[in-house]
PDB file of C-alpha atoms in Angstrom:
ATOM      1  CA  MET A 292      30.031-103.462 241.109  1.00 76.00           C
ATOM      2  CA  PRO A 293      26.578-105.225 241.902  1.00 86.00           C
ATOM      3  CA  TYR A 294      26.917-108.994 242.438  1.00 88.00           C
ATOM      4  CA  TYR A 295      23.634-110.902 241.080  1.00 84.00           C
ATOM      5  CA  LYS A 296      22.657-114.379 241.130  1.00 77.00           C
ATOM      6  CA  ARG A 297      19.676-115.183 238.844  1.00 73.00           C
ATOM      7  CA  GLU A 298      17.240-117.566 240.521  1.00 69.00           C
ATOM      8  CA  GLU A 299      15.059-118.309 237.468  1.00 68.00           C
ATOM      9  CA  THR A 300      16.291-121.880 237.359  1.00 70.00           C
ATOM     10  CA  VAL A 301      14.719-122.582 240.667  1.00 67.00           C
ATOM     11  CA  VAL A 302      11.432-121.155 239.590  1.00 75.00           C
ATOM     12  CA  LEU A 303      11.393-122.926 236.362  1.00 90.00           C
ATOM     13  CA  GLU A 304      12.090-126.335 237.990  1.00 92.00           C
ATOM     14  CA  SER A 305       9.146-125.763 240.309  1.00 94.00           C
ATOM     15  CA  LEU A 306       6.906-124.934 237.321  1.00 95.00           C
ATOM     16  CA  VAL A 307       8.194-128.013 235.458  1.00 97.00           C
ATOM     17  CA  ASP A 308       7.423-130.349 238.552  1.00 96.00           C
ATOM     18  CA  ARG A 309       3.935-128.915 238.966  1.00 96.00           C
ATOM     19  CA  LEU A 310       3.110-129.364 235.266  1.00 97.00           C
ATOM     20  CA  ALA A 311       4.557-132.825 235.225  1.00 97.00           C
ATOM     21  CA  GLN A 312       2.341-133.733 238.121  1.00 96.00           C
ATOM     22  CA  GLU A 313      -0.674-132.640 236.141  1.00 95.00           C
ATOM     23  CA  LEU A 314       0.432-134.570 233.137  1.00 96.00           C
ATOM     24  CA  GLN A 315       0.163-137.815 235.138  1.00 94.00           C
ATOM     25  CA  GLN A 316      -3.488-137.258 235.703  1.00 92.00           C
ATOM     26  CA  PRO A 317      -5.673-139.149 233.236  1.00 91.00           C
ATOM     27  CA  GLN A 318      -6.445-137.316 230.017  1.00 87.00           C
ATOM     28  CA  THR A 319     -10.304-136.427 229.410  1.00 88.00           C
ATOM     29  CA  PRO A 320     -11.895-135.137 226.431  1.00 86.00           C
ATOM     30  CA  LEU A 321     -12.090-131.150 226.349  1.00 84.00           C
ATOM     31  CA  PRO A 322     -15.678-129.939 227.054  1.00 82.00           C
ATOM     32  CA  ASP A 323     -17.176-127.426 224.677  1.00 78.00           C
ATOM     33  CA  MET A 324     -17.607-124.885 227.509  1.00 76.00           C
ATOM     34  CA  ALA A 325     -14.540-125.721 229.574  1.00 76.00           C
ATOM     35  CA  THR A 326     -13.991-123.047 232.446  1.00 80.00           C
ATOM     36  CA  ILE A 327     -10.203-122.268 232.620  1.00 83.00           C
ATOM     37  CA  THR A 328      -9.426-120.151 235.559  1.00 86.00           C
ATOM     38  CA  GLY A 329      -5.401-120.135 235.298  1.00 90.00           C
ATOM     39  CA  ASP A 330      -4.864-120.796 238.885  1.00 92.00           C
ATOM     40  CA  GLN A 331      -3.953-124.447 237.826  1.00 93.00           C
ATOM     41  CA  PRO A 332      -2.443-125.407 234.631  1.00 95.00           C
ATOM     42  CA  ALA A 333      -4.999-126.503 231.845  1.00 94.00           C
ATOM     43  CA  ILE A 334      -3.339-128.572 229.228  1.00 95.00           C
ATOM     44  CA  ILE A 335      -4.788-128.840 225.824  1.00 94.00           C
ATOM     45  CA  GLU A 336      -3.483-131.375 223.273  1.00 95.00           C
ATOM     46  CA  GLU A 337      -4.629-131.267 219.691  1.00 92.00           C
ATOM     47  CA  THR A 338      -3.508-132.896 216.654  1.00 88.00           C
ATOM     48  CA  SER A 339      -1.325-130.531 214.740  1.00 80.00           C
ATOM     49  CA  HIS A 340       0.356-130.369 211.473  1.00 76.00           C
ATOM     50  CA  MET A 341       1.628-133.524 210.012  1.00 79.00           C
ATOM     51  CA  GLY A 342      -0.008-135.487 212.876  1.00 84.00           C
ATOM     52  CA  ARG A 343       2.179-133.916 215.421  1.00 90.00           C
ATOM     53  CA  ILE A 344       0.775-132.997 218.773  1.00 94.00           C
ATOM     54  CA  GLY A 345       0.155-129.337 219.376  1.00 94.00           C
ATOM     55  CA  VAL A 346       0.212-128.417 223.257  1.00 96.00           C
ATOM     56  CA  THR A 347      -1.265-125.382 224.607  1.00 95.00           C
ATOM     57  CA  VAL A 348      -0.973-124.865 228.459  1.00 96.00           C
ATOM     58  CA  ILE A 349      -3.017-122.172 230.083  1.00 95.00           C
ATOM     59  CA  TRP A 350      -1.694-121.062 233.430  1.00 96.00           C
ATOM     60  CA  ASP A 351      -1.329-117.736 235.175  1.00 95.00           C
ATOM     61  CA  GLU A 352       1.587-118.988 237.248  1.00 95.00           C
ATOM     62  CA  TRP A 353       4.021-118.114 234.372  1.00 94.00           C
ATOM     63  CA  LYS A 354       2.674-114.689 233.702  1.00 92.00           C
ATOM     64  CA  ASP A 355       6.049-113.118 234.096  1.00 91.00           C
ATOM     65  CA  LEU A 356       7.899-115.557 232.029  1.00 93.00           C
ATOM     66  CA  SER A 357       8.516-115.163 228.205  1.00 92.00           C
ATOM     67  CA  GLY A 358       6.917-117.340 225.792  1.00 92.00           C
ATOM     68  CA  GLU A 359      10.083-119.246 224.963  1.00 93.00           C
ATOM     69  CA  LYS A 360      10.602-119.987 228.739  1.00 95.00           C
ATOM     70  CA  ARG A 361       6.887-121.232 228.833  1.00 96.00           C
ATOM     71  CA  GLY A 362       7.513-123.575 225.953  1.00 96.00           C
ATOM     72  CA  GLN A 363      10.821-124.858 227.544  1.00 95.00           C
ATOM     73  CA  VAL A 364       8.838-125.601 230.930  1.00 97.00           C
ATOM     74  CA  ILE A 365       6.231-127.441 228.660  1.00 97.00           C
ATOM     75  CA  MET A 366       8.770-129.590 226.973  1.00 97.00           C
ATOM     76  CA  LYS A 367      10.686-130.411 230.159  1.00 96.00           C
ATOM     77  CA  ALA A 368       7.481-131.350 232.010  1.00 97.00           C
ATOM     78  CA  TYR A 369       6.368-133.604 229.093  1.00 97.00           C
ATOM     79  CA  GLU A 370       9.730-135.231 229.161  1.00 97.00           C
ATOM     80  CA  ARG A 371       9.663-135.757 232.790  1.00 96.00           C
ATOM     81  CA  ALA A 372       6.061-137.162 232.894  1.00 97.00           C
ATOM     82  CA  LEU A 373       5.671-138.940 229.609  1.00 96.00           C
ATOM     83  CA  GLY A 374       9.202-139.589 228.362  1.00 97.00           C
ATOM     84  CA  ILE A 375      11.302-138.576 225.431  1.00 96.00           C
ATOM     85  CA  GLU A 376       9.344-140.711 222.704  1.00 95.00           C
ATOM     86  CA  TYR A 377       6.011-138.808 223.619  1.00 95.00           C
ATOM     87  CA  VAL A 378       8.059-135.457 223.278  1.00 95.00           C
ATOM     88  CA  ARG A 379       9.283-136.389 219.922  1.00 93.00           C
ATOM     89  CA  ARG A 380       5.678-136.293 218.736  1.00 93.00           C
ATOM     90  CA  ILE A 381       5.053-132.710 219.865  1.00 95.00           C
ATOM     91  CA  GLY A 382       5.092-130.087 217.123  1.00 93.00           C
ATOM     92  CA  LEU A 383       4.044-127.065 218.851  1.00 94.00           C
ATOM     93  CA  ALA A 384       4.435-126.037 222.733  1.00 96.00           C
ATOM     94  CA  MET A 385       2.708-122.851 223.676  1.00 95.00           C
ATOM     95  CA  GLY A 386       2.031-121.264 227.114  1.00 96.00           C
ATOM     96  CA  LEU A 387      -0.711-118.682 227.733  1.00 94.00           C
ATOM     97  CA  THR A 388      -2.245-117.070 230.693  1.00 94.00           C
ATOM     98  CA  SER A 389      -5.972-117.279 231.200  1.00 92.00           C
ATOM     99  CA  ALA A 390      -6.240-113.555 230.123  1.00 90.00           C
ATOM    100  CA  GLN A 391      -4.473-114.226 226.858  1.00 88.00           C
ATOM    101  CA  LYS A 392      -6.530-117.277 226.105  1.00 85.00           C
ATOM    102  CA  LEU A 393      -9.676-115.254 226.664  1.00 84.00           C
ATOM    103  CA  LEU A 394      -8.603-112.679 224.378  1.00 81.00           C
ATOM    104  CA  LEU A 395      -7.713-115.123 221.557  1.00 79.00           C
ATOM    105  CA  ASP A 396     -10.960-116.879 222.034  1.00 78.00           C
ATOM    106  CA  ASP A 397     -12.916-113.487 221.708  1.00 74.00           C
ATOM    107  CA  ARG A 398     -11.006-112.578 218.715  1.00 69.00           C
ATOM    108  CA  ALA A 399     -11.649-116.035 217.036  1.00 67.00           C
ATOM    109  CA  GLU A 400     -15.314-115.629 217.809  1.00 68.00           C
ATOM    110  CA  SER A 401     -15.501-112.175 216.441  1.00 66.00           C
ATOM    111  CA  ALA A 402     -13.430-113.053 213.109  1.00 61.00           C
TER     112      ALA A 402
ATOM    113  CA  MET B 100       3.828 -83.258 178.993  1.00 48.00           C
ATOM    114  CA  ALA B 101       6.391 -85.721 177.398  1.00 49.00           C
ATOM    115  CA  GLY B 102       8.813 -87.481 179.794  1.00 58.00           C
ATOM    116  CA  THR B 103       6.642 -86.824 182.967  1.00 64.00           C
ATOM    117  CA  SER B 104       4.628 -89.662 184.735  1.00 83.00           C
ATOM    118  CA  PHE B 105       3.009 -90.185 187.950  1.00 89.00           C
ATOM    119  CA  PHE B 106       4.735 -91.948 190.871  1.00 86.00           C
ATOM    120  CA  TRP B 107       2.820 -95.176 190.748  1.00 82.00           C
ATOM    121  CA  GLN B 108       3.383 -95.405 186.676  1.00 86.00           C
ATOM    122  CA  ARG B 109       7.198 -95.003 187.335  1.00 85.00           C
ATOM    123  CA  VAL B 110       7.055 -97.769 190.112  1.00 82.00           C
ATOM    124  CA  GLN B 111       5.297-100.123 187.900  1.00 81.00           C
ATOM    125  CA  ALA B 112       7.612 -99.307 184.674  1.00 83.00           C
ATOM    126  CA  ALA B 113      10.661 -99.911 186.959  1.00 80.00           C
ATOM    127  CA  GLN B 114       9.119-103.037 188.709  1.00 76.00           C
ATOM    128  CA  PRO B 115       6.377-104.602 186.451  1.00 72.00           C
ATOM    129  CA  GLU B 116       6.075-107.590 189.068  1.00 76.00           C
ATOM    130  CA  ASP B 117       6.876-107.653 192.818  1.00 83.00           C
ATOM    131  CA  SER B 118       9.827-110.093 193.433  1.00 88.00           C
ATOM    132  CA  LEU B 119      10.343-111.991 196.662  1.00 89.00           C
ATOM    133  CA  PHE B 120      13.338-109.728 197.093  1.00 91.00           C
ATOM    134  CA  GLU B 121      11.046-106.641 197.057  1.00 90.00           C
ATOM    135  CA  PHE B 122       8.710-108.315 199.637  1.00 89.00           C
ATOM    136  CA  GLU B 123      11.600-108.797 201.859  1.00 92.00           C
ATOM    137  CA  LYS B 124      12.742-105.253 201.520  1.00 93.00           C
ATOM    138  CA  ALA B 125       9.381-103.933 202.076  1.00 93.00           C
ATOM    139  CA  ALA B 126       9.406-105.687 205.483  1.00 94.00           C
ATOM    140  CA  ASP B 127      12.605-103.723 206.552  1.00 95.00           C
ATOM    141  CA  ARG B 128      11.108-100.428 205.131  1.00 95.00           C
ATOM    142  CA  ARG B 129       7.622-100.821 206.640  1.00 95.00           C
ATOM    143  CA  TYR B 130       9.227-101.758 210.060  1.00 96.00           C
ATOM    144  CA  TYR B 131      11.569 -98.656 210.109  1.00 96.00           C
ATOM    145  CA  ASP B 132       8.661 -96.413 208.931  1.00 96.00           C
ATOM    146  CA  ALA B 133       6.557 -97.769 211.857  1.00 96.00           C
ATOM    147  CA  GLN B 134       9.317 -97.004 214.146  1.00 96.00           C
ATOM    148  CA  MET B 135       9.436 -93.391 212.787  1.00 96.00           C
ATOM    149  CA  LEU B 136       5.738 -93.054 213.424  1.00 96.00           C
ATOM    150  CA  ARG B 137       5.904 -94.589 216.955  1.00 94.00           C
ATOM    151  CA  ALA B 138       7.881 -91.472 218.025  1.00 94.00           C
ATOM    152  CA  ASP B 139       4.793 -89.365 217.911  1.00 95.00           C
ATOM    153  CA  PRO B 140       1.676 -90.936 219.822  1.00 95.00           C
ATOM    154  CA  GLU B 141      -0.480 -88.932 217.429  1.00 94.00           C
ATOM    155  CA  ARG B 142       0.660 -91.245 214.737  1.00 95.00           C
ATOM    156  CA  TRP B 143       0.202 -94.533 216.432  1.00 95.00           C
ATOM    157  CA  CYS B 144      -2.634 -95.821 214.435  1.00 95.00           C
ATOM    158  CA  GLY B 145      -0.297 -95.587 211.334  1.00 95.00           C
ATOM    159  CA  ALA B 146       2.372 -97.167 213.199  1.00 96.00           C
ATOM    160  CA  CYS B 147       0.142-100.039 214.143  1.00 96.00           C
ATOM    161  CA  TYR B 148      -0.952-100.556 210.612  1.00 96.00           C
ATOM    162  CA  LEU B 149       2.701-100.713 209.457  1.00 97.00           C
ATOM    163  CA  LEU B 150       3.863-102.942 212.276  1.00 97.00           C
ATOM    164  CA  GLY B 151       1.048-105.541 211.600  1.00 96.00           C
ATOM    165  CA  TYR B 152       1.840-105.270 207.854  1.00 95.00           C
ATOM    166  CA  CYS B 153       5.404-106.039 208.700  1.00 97.00           C
ATOM    167  CA  VAL B 154       4.275-109.242 210.492  1.00 97.00           C
ATOM    168  CA  GLU B 155       2.259-110.171 207.549  1.00 95.00           C
ATOM    169  CA  LEU B 156       5.177-109.739 205.263  1.00 95.00           C
ATOM    170  CA  CYS B 157       7.701-111.711 207.501  1.00 96.00           C
ATOM    171  CA  LEU B 158       5.263-114.716 207.667  1.00 96.00           C
ATOM    172  CA  LYS B 159       4.518-114.474 203.802  1.00 92.00           C
ATOM    173  CA  THR B 160       8.036-114.162 202.611  1.00 93.00           C
ATOM    174  CA  ALA B 161       9.104-117.049 205.022  1.00 94.00           C
ATOM    175  CA  TYR B 162       6.579-119.230 203.510  1.00 92.00           C
ATOM    176  CA  LEU B 163       7.355-118.273 199.946  1.00 91.00           C
ATOM    177  CA  ARG B 164      11.198-119.091 200.704  1.00 92.00           C
ATOM    178  CA  LEU B 165      10.225-122.405 202.241  1.00 91.00           C
ATOM    179  CA  VAL B 166       8.194-123.473 199.213  1.00 89.00           C
ATOM    180  CA  GLY B 167      11.132-122.834 196.970  1.00 89.00           C
ATOM    181  CA  LEU B 168      10.886-119.140 195.612  1.00 88.00           C
ATOM    182  CA  GLN B 169      13.947-117.541 194.595  1.00 89.00           C
ATOM    183  CA  PRO B 170      14.580-113.715 195.304  1.00 89.00           C
ATOM    184  CA  THR B 171      13.838-112.644 191.714  1.00 88.00           C
ATOM    185  CA  ASP B 172      10.683-114.823 191.281  1.00 88.00           C
ATOM    186  CA  PRO B 173       7.361-113.029 190.950  1.00 86.00           C
ATOM    187  CA  ALA B 174       6.152-113.154 194.519  1.00 82.00           C
ATOM    188  CA  TRP B 175       2.492-112.431 194.104  1.00 81.00           C
ATOM    189  CA  THR B 176       1.959-114.794 190.967  1.00 84.00           C
ATOM    190  CA  GLU B 177       3.647-117.496 192.740  1.00 83.00           C
ATOM    191  CA  TYR B 178       1.758-116.977 195.986  1.00 80.00           C
ATOM    192  CA  GLU B 179      -1.530-116.955 194.242  1.00 81.00           C
ATOM    193  CA  ARG B 180      -0.653-120.234 192.440  1.00 83.00           C
ATOM    194  CA  ILE B 181       0.568-121.942 195.516  1.00 82.00           C
ATOM    195  CA  THR B 182      -2.029-120.901 198.095  1.00 77.00           C
ATOM    196  CA  GLN B 183      -4.981-120.480 195.729  1.00 76.00           C
ATOM    197  CA  LEU B 184      -5.691-117.179 197.532  1.00 70.00           C
ATOM    198  CA  HIS B 185      -6.166-114.241 195.222  1.00 70.00           C
ATOM    199  CA  ARG B 186      -4.011-111.291 195.904  1.00 68.00           C
ATOM    200  CA  ARG B 187      -6.967-109.098 196.469  1.00 68.00           C
ATOM    201  CA  GLY B 188      -8.487-111.591 198.903  1.00 65.00           C
ATOM    202  CA  VAL B 189      -8.952-110.835 202.709  1.00 58.00           C
ATOM    203  CA  ARG B 190      -7.644-114.261 203.867  1.00 67.00           C
ATOM    204  CA  HIS B 191      -3.981-113.615 202.930  1.00 73.00           C
ATOM    205  CA  HIS B 192      -4.103-110.811 205.508  1.00 84.00           C
ATOM    206  CA  ASP B 193      -5.188-113.171 208.170  1.00 89.00           C
ATOM    207  CA  LEU B 194      -1.955-113.336 210.440  1.00 93.00           C
ATOM    208  CA  GLN B 195      -3.105-116.463 212.148  1.00 91.00           C
ATOM    209  CA  GLU B 196      -3.880-118.206 208.788  1.00 90.00           C
ATOM    210  CA  LEU B 197      -0.531-117.078 207.486  1.00 92.00           C
ATOM    211  CA  ALA B 198       1.229-118.578 210.481  1.00 94.00           C
ATOM    212  CA  ARG B 199      -0.638-121.754 210.083  1.00 91.00           C
ATOM    213  CA  LEU B 200       0.399-121.944 206.415  1.00 90.00           C
ATOM    214  CA  LEU B 201       4.005-121.310 207.394  1.00 93.00           C
ATOM    215  CA  MET B 202       4.120-123.822 210.197  1.00 93.00           C
ATOM    216  CA  ALA B 203       2.519-126.574 208.135  1.00 91.00           C
ATOM    217  CA  GLN B 204       5.200-126.190 205.501  1.00 90.00           C
ATOM    218  CA  ARG B 205       7.818-126.008 208.034  1.00 91.00           C
ATOM    219  CA  GLN B 206       6.627-129.251 209.682  1.00 88.00           C
ATOM    220  CA  ALA B 207       6.250-130.852 206.409  1.00 87.00           C
ATOM    221  CA  ARG B 208       9.894-130.320 205.539  1.00 84.00           C
ATOM    222  CA  ARG B 209      11.622-131.012 208.756  1.00 77.00           C
ATOM    223  CA  LEU B 210      11.880-133.824 211.310  1.00 68.00           C
ATOM    224  CA  ASP B 211      13.801-131.865 213.971  1.00 79.00           C
ATOM    225  CA  ILE B 212      11.226-129.148 214.434  1.00 87.00           C
ATOM    226  CA  ASP B 213      11.632-127.150 217.755  1.00 93.00           C
ATOM    227  CA  PRO B 214       8.137-127.150 219.305  1.00 94.00           C
ATOM    228  CA  VAL B 215       9.046-124.015 221.556  1.00 96.00           C
ATOM    229  CA  PHE B 216       9.914-122.037 218.259  1.00 96.00           C
ATOM    230  CA  GLU B 217       6.646-123.106 216.742  1.00 95.00           C
ATOM    231  CA  GLY B 218       4.844-122.021 219.830  1.00 95.00           C
ATOM    232  CA  GLU B 219       6.563-118.688 219.584  1.00 96.00           C
ATOM    233  CA  ILE B 220       5.552-118.192 215.874  1.00 96.00           C
ATOM    234  CA  SER B 221       1.893-119.116 216.779  1.00 94.00           C
ATOM    235  CA  SER B 222       1.785-116.905 219.855  1.00 93.00           C
ATOM    236  CA  TRP B 223       3.385-113.837 218.337  1.00 95.00           C
ATOM    237  CA  SER B 224       1.043-114.057 215.315  1.00 95.00           C
ATOM    238  CA  ALA B 225      -1.921-114.359 217.645  1.00 93.00           C
ATOM    239  CA  LYS B 226      -0.865-111.465 219.642  1.00 92.00           C
ATOM    240  CA  ALA B 227      -0.313-109.278 216.608  1.00 95.00           C
ATOM    241  CA  ALA B 228      -3.716-110.427 215.274  1.00 94.00           C
ATOM    242  CA  LEU B 229      -5.247-109.200 218.338  1.00 92.00           C
ATOM    243  CA  HIS B 230      -4.297-105.648 217.572  1.00 91.00           C
ATOM    244  CA  TRP B 231      -4.296-105.710 213.698  1.00 91.00           C
ATOM    245  CA  SER B 232      -6.347-105.709 210.644  1.00 88.00           C
ATOM    246  CA  GLU B 233      -5.554-104.700 207.334  1.00 84.00           C
ATOM    247  CA  SER B 234      -8.798-102.528 207.585  1.00 85.00           C
ATOM    248  CA  LEU B 235      -6.654-100.545 210.086  1.00 87.00           C
ATOM    249  CA  ARG B 236      -5.472 -98.259 207.256  1.00 85.00           C
ATOM    250  CA  TYR B 237      -9.014 -96.898 206.833  1.00 85.00           C
ATOM    251  CA  ARG B 238      -9.300 -96.019 210.465  1.00 86.00           C
ATOM    252  CA  GLY B 239      -7.904 -93.372 212.732  1.00 83.00           C
ATOM    253  CA  ALA B 240      -8.570 -94.463 216.322  1.00 88.00           C
ATOM    254  CA  LEU B 241      -5.383 -94.318 218.619  1.00 92.00           C
ATOM    255  CA  PRO B 242      -4.143 -97.599 220.336  1.00 92.00           C
ATOM    256  CA  THR B 243      -3.085 -97.634 223.921  1.00 94.00           C
ATOM    257  CA  SER B 244       0.630 -97.740 224.676  1.00 94.00           C
ATOM    258  CA  SER B 245       0.309-101.378 225.806  1.00 93.00           C
ATOM    259  CA  GLU B 246      -1.452-102.401 222.512  1.00 93.00           C
ATOM    260  CA  ILE B 247       1.138-100.732 220.335  1.00 95.00           C
ATOM    261  CA  ASP B 248       3.955-102.191 222.554  1.00 95.00           C
ATOM    262  CA  GLU B 249       2.582-105.716 222.054  1.00 94.00           C
ATOM    263  CA  LEU B 250       2.357-105.315 218.213  1.00 96.00           C
ATOM    264  CA  ASP B 251       5.733-103.765 218.265  1.00 96.00           C
ATOM    265  CA  LEU B 252       7.155-106.806 220.097  1.00 96.00           C
ATOM    266  CA  ALA B 253       5.505-109.136 217.669  1.00 96.00           C
ATOM    267  CA  ALA B 254       6.775-107.267 214.672  1.00 97.00           C
ATOM    268  CA  THR B 255      10.304-107.118 216.349  1.00 96.00           C
ATOM    269  CA  TRP B 256      10.313-110.771 217.156  1.00 96.00           C
ATOM    270  CA  MET B 257       9.383-111.701 213.554  1.00 96.00           C
ATOM    271  CA  MET B 258      12.052-109.277 212.110  1.00 96.00           C
ATOM    272  CA  LEU B 259      14.762-110.681 214.420  1.00 95.00           C
ATOM    273  CA  HIS B 260      13.771-114.376 213.437  1.00 95.00           C
ATOM    274  CA  ARG B 261      13.299-114.013 209.848  1.00 93.00           C
ATOM    275  CA  GLN B 262      16.026-116.423 208.898  1.00 92.00           C
ATOM    276  CA  GLU B 263      14.891-118.952 211.323  1.00 93.00           C
ATOM    277  CA  LEU B 264      11.247-118.660 209.957  1.00 93.00           C
ATOM    278  CA  GLU B 265      12.317-119.684 206.460  1.00 89.00           C
ATOM    279  CA  ASN B 266      14.587-122.519 207.504  1.00 82.00           C
TER     280      ASN B 266
END
């Protein structure tokens, strides 16, 4: 019988740490033509439904993670960096890769 | 000939108005129809059309449940009244617009919203929208296997989370 140990927690923790570090940088307005390469996390906050914060993070580091896991990484990183009160204001947490973001932008432009 | 009628006439006579319950059953039926078509790569365009349609139905029925419709209520009449979108309009086929309507309703009704789940609704709707338009029913081009896979995953995610979507 194979005997496995899933190492995912370690991977997630390093992603949480990296994202939390990024969240400690000062926030700046999103330029109209922002270049997002995906090699470092690009965090975009916008006002979502009912005044909650919608968070989209574009990052290629998590290309092999499910959407749900990416969302969990985002929430943990926010809690670590900005505290639970800030986290309570978040209404949506979505993680994309740069390729996914590009596809969604192209579709939005063609719609 | 007395006693005979055409298929659609019989359907309309039996069900003059589409109920919410029928919408929900339609999501099941179209999902399984799509899976049958998936077995044959030559039928993948039809499978994609049905998978996207299934996503549309899941989002729409969850929204209607959330705004208080009961299973026997006339779904289209209520949908038009609440959203001000005509049933023949194109916007109600817009999967991302439907997801936004649904999420706004979910967030208006709940304080304990799970942002990760909301992110999943948003991203699966967006992924489905990449590969789907209601106009696909007029087209015959074949998708790649990764395209139909992604649409299938989106439809399957919606089907598996139907109860959570409407709570």
